[in-house]
């Protein structure tokens, strides 16, 4: 067994060495740190200068980035082009603080040919507020820690990294070789002939008043009815993870603050629901919250939610948001075969970070051959049973769970199942039979005389 592992690692090492000699790579990386999520887009221009075709290439992130990477995706030729298969792999000789990914090309890259590959990644909770505590009148400053170089497993012919920090004030940045400041950005490079896993650690300290709202927990309940409705309800706990507020909160100072949207505070946020959403409600433990606005757009329903109080750093709140949609929006069928295609999570707000989401999908009673297809890796827990009115055996509840989600996870999960259509009338028939039995029972009881006294006619005859 050990010999097989050694042989495999040796083969992979030789593969990487051969690729290093065969591939000419030019890399351009753009990192956006203007929100609470670190978003990077890397353009790799790859030329095969070897003698044989290449079917895959390697990519690398630091261990610190990989541990907080919520989303990483590779596309060919353009930013939103064909998605390529990307997965972690083990490479002999890679530093311990690097995580290597293998990207399968859409088609083998023949000798002398070139291809452009885009790699997009979103890193969450990587920005550190500094100072960690501020007063109500102060702005929020954060520190980004990263690397001026990509650190690919190859010799990179030429590479450039541009870090965009937005319109806030730049306090300081690491001034390593070939670094310069631009308008709202810092550029490192170009660097030529960078060795494999090259590294130049850097930090950027800058002003960032974006809302650092984090959903600590999201419990999503989706109940399917074949009578024309899908009910959705979410229990959400959110917290502002920015610089914590110190000192007393002044409502007067808050209302008179002229910074407007530049305040490091969350006054409201917009949630996107399906375009056919109706019967929308928004409440918390106290009751209904009337400070919400619903706007219908061409492709969505936009709900602006305003908490009962503004959220400063370190503050949190929780709420319930629910709505109904016609079943034809999410449910498809062919005979007795059904497919439910529903978003795993909705767009909670812009640049959302969800620490943990639990999605429960309640299917109709008596379904069979249930199959779940997820658009990304999801932990499926043991199915549960939910009983409600007129149920006999209970309804199947699919329980899905995932941690560290962003907007890119607002994709549809598909549930396939079989359901005999005649069973649709089982519960109405149960109700009809039940009430029929009750009515006939009452009629029979009304005809019966349960009195223990004799009838008057009998007494007259005896006299």
C-alpha positions in Angstrom: 0.0 0.0 0.0 2.8 2.4 1.0 4.7 1.6 -2.2 1.6 2.5 -4.3 1.4 5.9 -2.5 5.1 6.6 -3.1 4.8 5.7 -6.7 1.7 8.0 -7.1 3.5 10.9 -5.4 6.6 10.3 -7.5 4.5 10.3 -10.7 2.8 13.5 -9.7 6.1 15.1 -8.9 7.5 14.2 -12.3 4.2 15.5 -13.9 4.7 18.9 -12.1 8.3 19.1 -13.1 7.5 18.3 -16.7 4.7 21.0 -16.7 7.1 23.6 -15.2 9.3 23.2 -18.2 6.5 23.0 -20.7 4.1 25.8 -19.7 4.6 29.5 -20.1 2.3 31.3 -17.7 1.4 35.0 -17.5 -0.8 35.9 -14.5 -2.9 39.0 -13.8 -4.6 39.1 -10.4 -7.2 41.6 -9.2 -8.2 41.6 -5.5 -11.3 43.5 -4.3 -11.2 44.3 -0.6 -13.8 47.1 -0.6 -16.4 45.0 1.2 -16.2 42.4 4.0 -15.4 39.7 1.5 -12.0 39.4 -0.2 -12.7 38.7 -3.9 -9.9 37.7 -6.2 -10.0 37.1 -10.0 -6.9 35.6 -11.6 -6.4 35.5 -15.3 -3.9 32.8 -16.4 -2.6 33.0 -20.0 -1.1 29.6 -20.5 1.0 28.5 -23.5 2.1 24.9 -24.0 5.7 25.1 -25.1 6.3 21.4 -24.6 6.1 18.5 -27.0 2.9 16.8 -25.7 -0.6 17.8 -24.8 -1.6 19.0 -21.3 -5.0 18.1 -19.9 -4.8 19.9 -16.5 -3.0 22.7 -14.7 -2.3 23.4 -11.0 -3.3 26.4 -8.9 -2.4 27.3 -5.4 -3.6 29.3 -2.4 -2.0 29.9 1.0 -3.3 27.7 3.8 -4.7 30.8 5.5 -6.7 31.7 2.4 -7.8 28.2 1.6 -9.1 27.7 5.2 -11.4 30.7 4.8 -12.2 30.2 1.1 -16.0 30.1 0.8 -16.1 29.9 -3.0 -13.5 29.0 -5.7 -14.2 28.4 -9.3 -12.3 28.1 -12.6 -13.6 29.1 -16.0 -12.1 28.9 -19.5 -11.6 31.8 -21.9 -13.7 34.4 -20.1 -14.8 35.3 -16.6 -18.2 33.6 -17.0 -17.2 31.0 -19.6 -17.4 27.2 -19.3 -16.9 26.0 -15.8 -13.9 23.7 -15.3 -13.5 20.9 -12.7 -11.4 22.1 -9.8 -10.4 20.0 -6.8 -7.7 19.8 -4.1 -4.7 17.6 -4.8 -1.4 16.7 -3.2 1.9 17.7 -4.8 5.2 16.4 -3.7 7.6 19.3 -2.7 4.8 21.8 -2.1 5.4 24.0 1.1 3.2 23.0 4.1 1.6 26.4 4.1 0.3 26.0 0.5 -2.9 24.3 -0.7 -2.8 23.0 -4.3 -5.7 22.7 -6.6 -6.0 20.7 -9.9 -7.9 22.3 -12.8 -9.1 20.0 -15.5 -9.1 21.7 -18.9 -12.1 21.5 -21.2 -9.9 19.8 -23.8 -6.3 18.8 -23.9 -4.0 21.7 -24.7 -1.8 20.6 -27.6 1.8 21.6 -28.1 2.1 25.2 -29.3 -1.5 26.1 -28.4 -2.6 28.6 -25.7 -5.6 28.9 -23.4 -6.9 31.5 -20.9 -8.2 30.3 -17.6 -9.9 32.5 -15.0 -9.9 31.5 -11.3 -12.3 33.3 -9.0 -12.2 33.0 -5.2 -14.1 34.6 -2.3 -12.4 34.6 1.1 -14.6 35.4 4.2 -13.7 36.9 7.5 -10.2 37.6 6.4 -10.2 41.4 7.2 -9.3 42.4 10.7 -10.8 45.6 12.2 -7.9 47.8 13.5 -8.5 49.4 15.8 -10.8 46.7 17.1 -13.1 49.2 19.0 -14.3 52.6 17.9 -16.6 55.3 19.1 -19.9 56.2 17.4 -18.3 59.2 15.5 -15.2 57.3 14.2 -14.7 55.5 10.9 -13.9 51.9 10.6 -10.4 50.8 9.5 -9.3 47.2 8.7 -6.2 45.4 7.8 -5.8 43.0 4.9 -3.0 40.4 5.0 -2.0 38.7 1.8 0.8 38.1 -0.7 2.1 40.2 -3.6 2.7 37.1 -5.6 0.5 34.2 -6.6 2.7 31.4 -5.4 1.8 29.0 -8.3 3.5 25.6 -8.5 5.2 26.8 -11.7 7.8 29.3 -12.7 5.6 32.3 -13.7 6.9 34.2 -16.7 5.2 37.4 -15.6 2.7 38.3 -12.9 0.9 41.4 -11.6 -1.4 41.9 -8.6 -3.7 44.9 -8.1 -5.5 45.3 -4.8 -8.6 47.6 -4.9 -9.6 49.0 -1.5 -12.3 51.4 -2.6 -12.7 55.1 -1.9 -11.7 55.1 1.7 -8.5 56.5 3.2 -5.3 54.4 2.8 -3.4 54.4 6.0 -0.4 52.3 4.9 0.6 49.4 2.8 3.6 47.1 2.5 6.1 48.7 0.1 7.9 45.7 -1.3 9.7 45.5 -4.6 7.8 47.0 -7.6 4.9 48.4 -5.5 2.9 51.5 -6.2 -0.2 53.3 -5.1 -3.0 54.3 -7.5 -6.4 55.8 -7.2 -8.2 53.5 -4.8 -5.7 50.7 -5.4 -2.3 49.3 -4.8 -0.3 47.4 -7.5 2.5 44.9 -7.0 4.6 43.9 -10.0 5.1 43.1 -12.7 7.4 40.4 -11.5 9.2 38.3 -14.1 10.5 34.7 -13.9 8.9 34.2 -10.4 10.0 30.8 -9.0 7.5 28.2 -7.9 5.6 29.1 -4.7 7.2 32.5 -4.7 6.0 34.7 -1.8 6.1 38.3 -0.7 3.8 38.8 2.4 2.1 42.2 2.5 -0.5 44.1 4.5 -2.9 46.9 3.6 -4.4 49.1 6.3 -7.3 51.2 5.0 -10.7 52.7 5.7 -13.6 50.3 5.1 -17.1 51.4 6.4 -18.9 48.6 4.6 -21.4 46.5 6.7 -19.6 43.5 8.2 -22.9 41.7 8.6 -22.5 38.0 9.3 -25.4 35.5 9.5 -24.5 33.4 12.5 -27.3 30.9 11.7 -29.9 30.5 9.1 -32.7 28.0 9.4 -34.7 27.6 6.2 -37.9 25.7 6.1 -39.4 24.8 2.7 -42.8 23.1 2.7 -44.1 21.7 -0.6 -47.8 21.2 -1.3 -49.2 19.7 -4.5 -52.3 21.8 -4.1 -50.5 24.8 -5.6 -48.2 26.3 -3.0 -44.6 26.2 -1.6 -44.2 27.9 1.7 -40.8 29.3 2.7 -39.8 30.5 6.2 -36.3 31.6 7.4 -35.1 32.1 11.0 -32.0 34.3 10.8 -29.6 35.6 13.4 -27.2 38.3 12.2 -24.3 40.1 13.8 -22.2 43.1 12.9 -18.6 41.8 13.0 -16.9 45.1 12.3 -15.1 47.3 14.9 -17.0 47.1 18.2 -18.8 50.2 19.4 -17.4 51.6 22.7 -19.1 54.3 24.8 -22.8 55.2 25.0 -25.0 55.2 21.9 -26.6 58.6 21.2 -29.7 58.6 19.1 -29.4 62.4 18.6 -25.8 62.1 17.3 -26.9 59.2 15.1 -29.6 61.1 13.4 -27.5 64.2 12.9 -24.4 62.3 11.5 -23.6 63.8 8.1 -21.5 60.9 6.9 -24.7 59.2 5.6 -23.9 55.8 4.0 -20.2 56.2 5.1 -21.2 55.4 8.7 -20.0 52.0 9.9 -23.5 51.0 10.9 -26.3 49.0 9.3 -29.6 50.9 9.1 -31.3 48.5 6.7 -30.5 45.9 4.1 -32.2 44.5 1.0 -33.2 40.9 0.6 -34.1 39.4 -2.8 -37.0 36.9 -3.1 -38.4 35.0 -6.1 -40.3 37.2 -8.5 -43.6 35.3 -7.7 -43.2 35.7 -3.9 -46.4 36.7 -2.1 -47.9 36.9 1.4 -44.5 38.2 2.7 -44.1 38.7 6.5 -41.2 40.0 8.6 -41.3 39.6 12.4 -39.2 39.0 15.5 -39.8 37.8 19.0 -41.8 40.9 19.9 -44.1 40.6 16.9 -44.6 42.0 13.4 -42.0 44.5 12.2 -43.7 47.2 10.0 -40.5 48.9 8.9 -40.0 47.0 5.7 -40.6 47.9 2.1 -41.5 45.5 -0.7 -40.6 46.4 -4.3 -41.3 44.2 -7.3 -38.6 44.2 -10.0 -38.5 42.5 -13.4 -36.7 39.3 -12.1 -37.2 39.5 -8.3 -39.0 40.8 -5.3 -36.8 43.2 -3.3 -37.6 43.5 0.4 -35.8 46.3 2.3 -35.6 45.2 5.9 -35.0 47.7 8.7 -34.2 46.3 12.1 -35.8 47.8 15.2 -32.5 49.4 16.0 -29.3 50.3 14.0 -26.6 47.6 14.1 -23.2 48.8 15.2 -20.1 46.7 15.6 -20.7 43.9 18.1 -24.5 44.3 17.9 -26.8 41.5 16.7 -30.4 40.8 16.1 -32.7 38.0 14.9 -35.8 37.9 12.8 -38.2 35.6 10.8 -38.9 36.2 7.1 -41.5 34.1 5.3 -43.4 34.0 2.0 -45.4 31.8 -0.3 -44.8 31.1 -4.0 -47.0 29.1 -6.5 -45.8 25.6 -6.8 -45.3 25.9 -10.6 -42.4 28.3 -9.8 -40.3 25.5 -8.3 -42.1 22.2 -9.0 -42.0 20.3 -12.3 -43.5 16.9 -13.1 -44.0 14.3 -15.8 -46.6 11.8 -14.8 -45.7 10.6 -11.4 -42.1 11.8 -11.5 -41.5 15.2 -9.8 -38.6 17.6 -9.6 -38.4 20.3 -7.0 -35.9 23.0 -7.9 -35.5 25.6 -5.2 -32.7 28.0 -4.1 -30.5 26.6 -1.3 -30.5 30.1 0.2 -32.0 33.4 -1.0 -30.0 36.6 -1.4 -30.1 37.8 2.2 -28.2 41.0 1.5 -25.3 42.3 -0.6 -21.9 40.6 0.1 -23.6 38.2 2.5 -21.5 35.9 4.7 -23.4 33.0 6.3 -21.6 31.0 8.9 -24.0 28.1 9.0 -27.2 27.3 7.0 -29.6 24.5 7.7 -32.2 23.8 5.0 -35.2 21.6 5.6 -37.3 20.6 2.7 -40.7 19.0 3.6 -42.1 16.8 0.8 -45.7 15.6 0.5 -46.7 12.5 2.4 -46.1 9.1 0.7 -43.4 10.2 -1.7 -40.9 7.5 -2.9 -37.5 7.2 -4.4 -36.2 10.5 -3.2 -33.0 11.8 -4.8 -31.2 15.1 -4.0 -28.8 16.8 -6.4 -26.8 19.7 -5.0 -24.9 22.3 -7.0 -22.0 22.2 -4.5 -20.8 20.1 -1.6 -23.5 19.9 1.0 -23.8 17.8 4.2 -27.0 15.8 4.1 -28.1 14.8 7.6 -30.6 12.0 8.4 -34.1 12.5 7.1 -36.7 13.6 9.6 -40.5 13.1 9.7 -43.0 15.9 10.0 -46.6 15.3 10.9 -49.4 17.8 10.3 -53.1 17.8 9.8 -54.6 14.6 8.3 -51.2 12.9 8.0 -51.0 9.3 8.8 -47.3 8.2 8.3 -45.9 11.7 8.2 -44.0 13.7 5.6 -40.4 13.2 4.6 -38.1 16.1 5.6 -34.7 16.4 3.8 -32.1 18.1 6.0 -29.2 19.8 4.4 -26.4 21.7 6.1 -23.5 23.9 5.0 -21.0 26.3 6.5 -19.4 29.5 5.2 -21.6 30.6 2.4 -21.7 33.7 0.2 -23.9 35.1 -2.6 -22.5 32.6 -5.1 -24.2 29.8 -3.1 -27.6 31.2 -4.1 -28.1 28.3 -6.5 -30.8 25.8 -6.8 -30.9 22.3 -5.2 -33.0 19.8 -7.0 -35.0 17.1 -5.3 -36.4 14.3 -7.5 -39.2 12.0 -6.2 -42.1 9.9 -7.2 -45.7 10.5 -6.1 -48.8 8.7 -7.2 -51.3 11.3 -8.3 -54.3 9.5 -6.9 -52.8 10.0 -3.4 -53.4 13.7 -3.8 -57.0 13.0 -2.9 -56.3 10.9 0.1 -56.4 13.7 2.7 -59.6 15.2 1.3 -61.2 11.7 1.3 -60.1 11.2 4.9 -61.7 14.5 5.8 -64.9 13.6 4.0 -65.1 10.1 5.6 -64.3 11.6 9.0 -67.1 14.2 8.8 -69.5 11.7 7.3 -69.0 9.3 10.2 -69.4 12.2 12.6 -72.6 13.3 11.0 -74.1 9.8 10.9 -73.1 9.2 14.4 -74.8 12.4 15.6 -78.0 11.4 13.6 -78.1 7.9 15.1 -77.6 9.4 18.6 -80.4 11.9 18.0 -82.8 8.9 17.3 -81.9 7.0 20.4 -83.5 7.6 23.8 -81.1 7.0 26.6 -83.5 8.0 29.4 -83.9 5.6 32.3 -87.6 6.7 33.0 -90.5 4.7 31.6 -92.6 6.1 28.9 -95.9 7.9 30.0 -98.1 5.5 28.0 -96.9 2.5 30.0 -98.1 4.2 33.3 -101.5 4.9 31.9 -102.1 1.3 31.0 -101.2 0.0 34.5 -103.6 2.4 36.1 
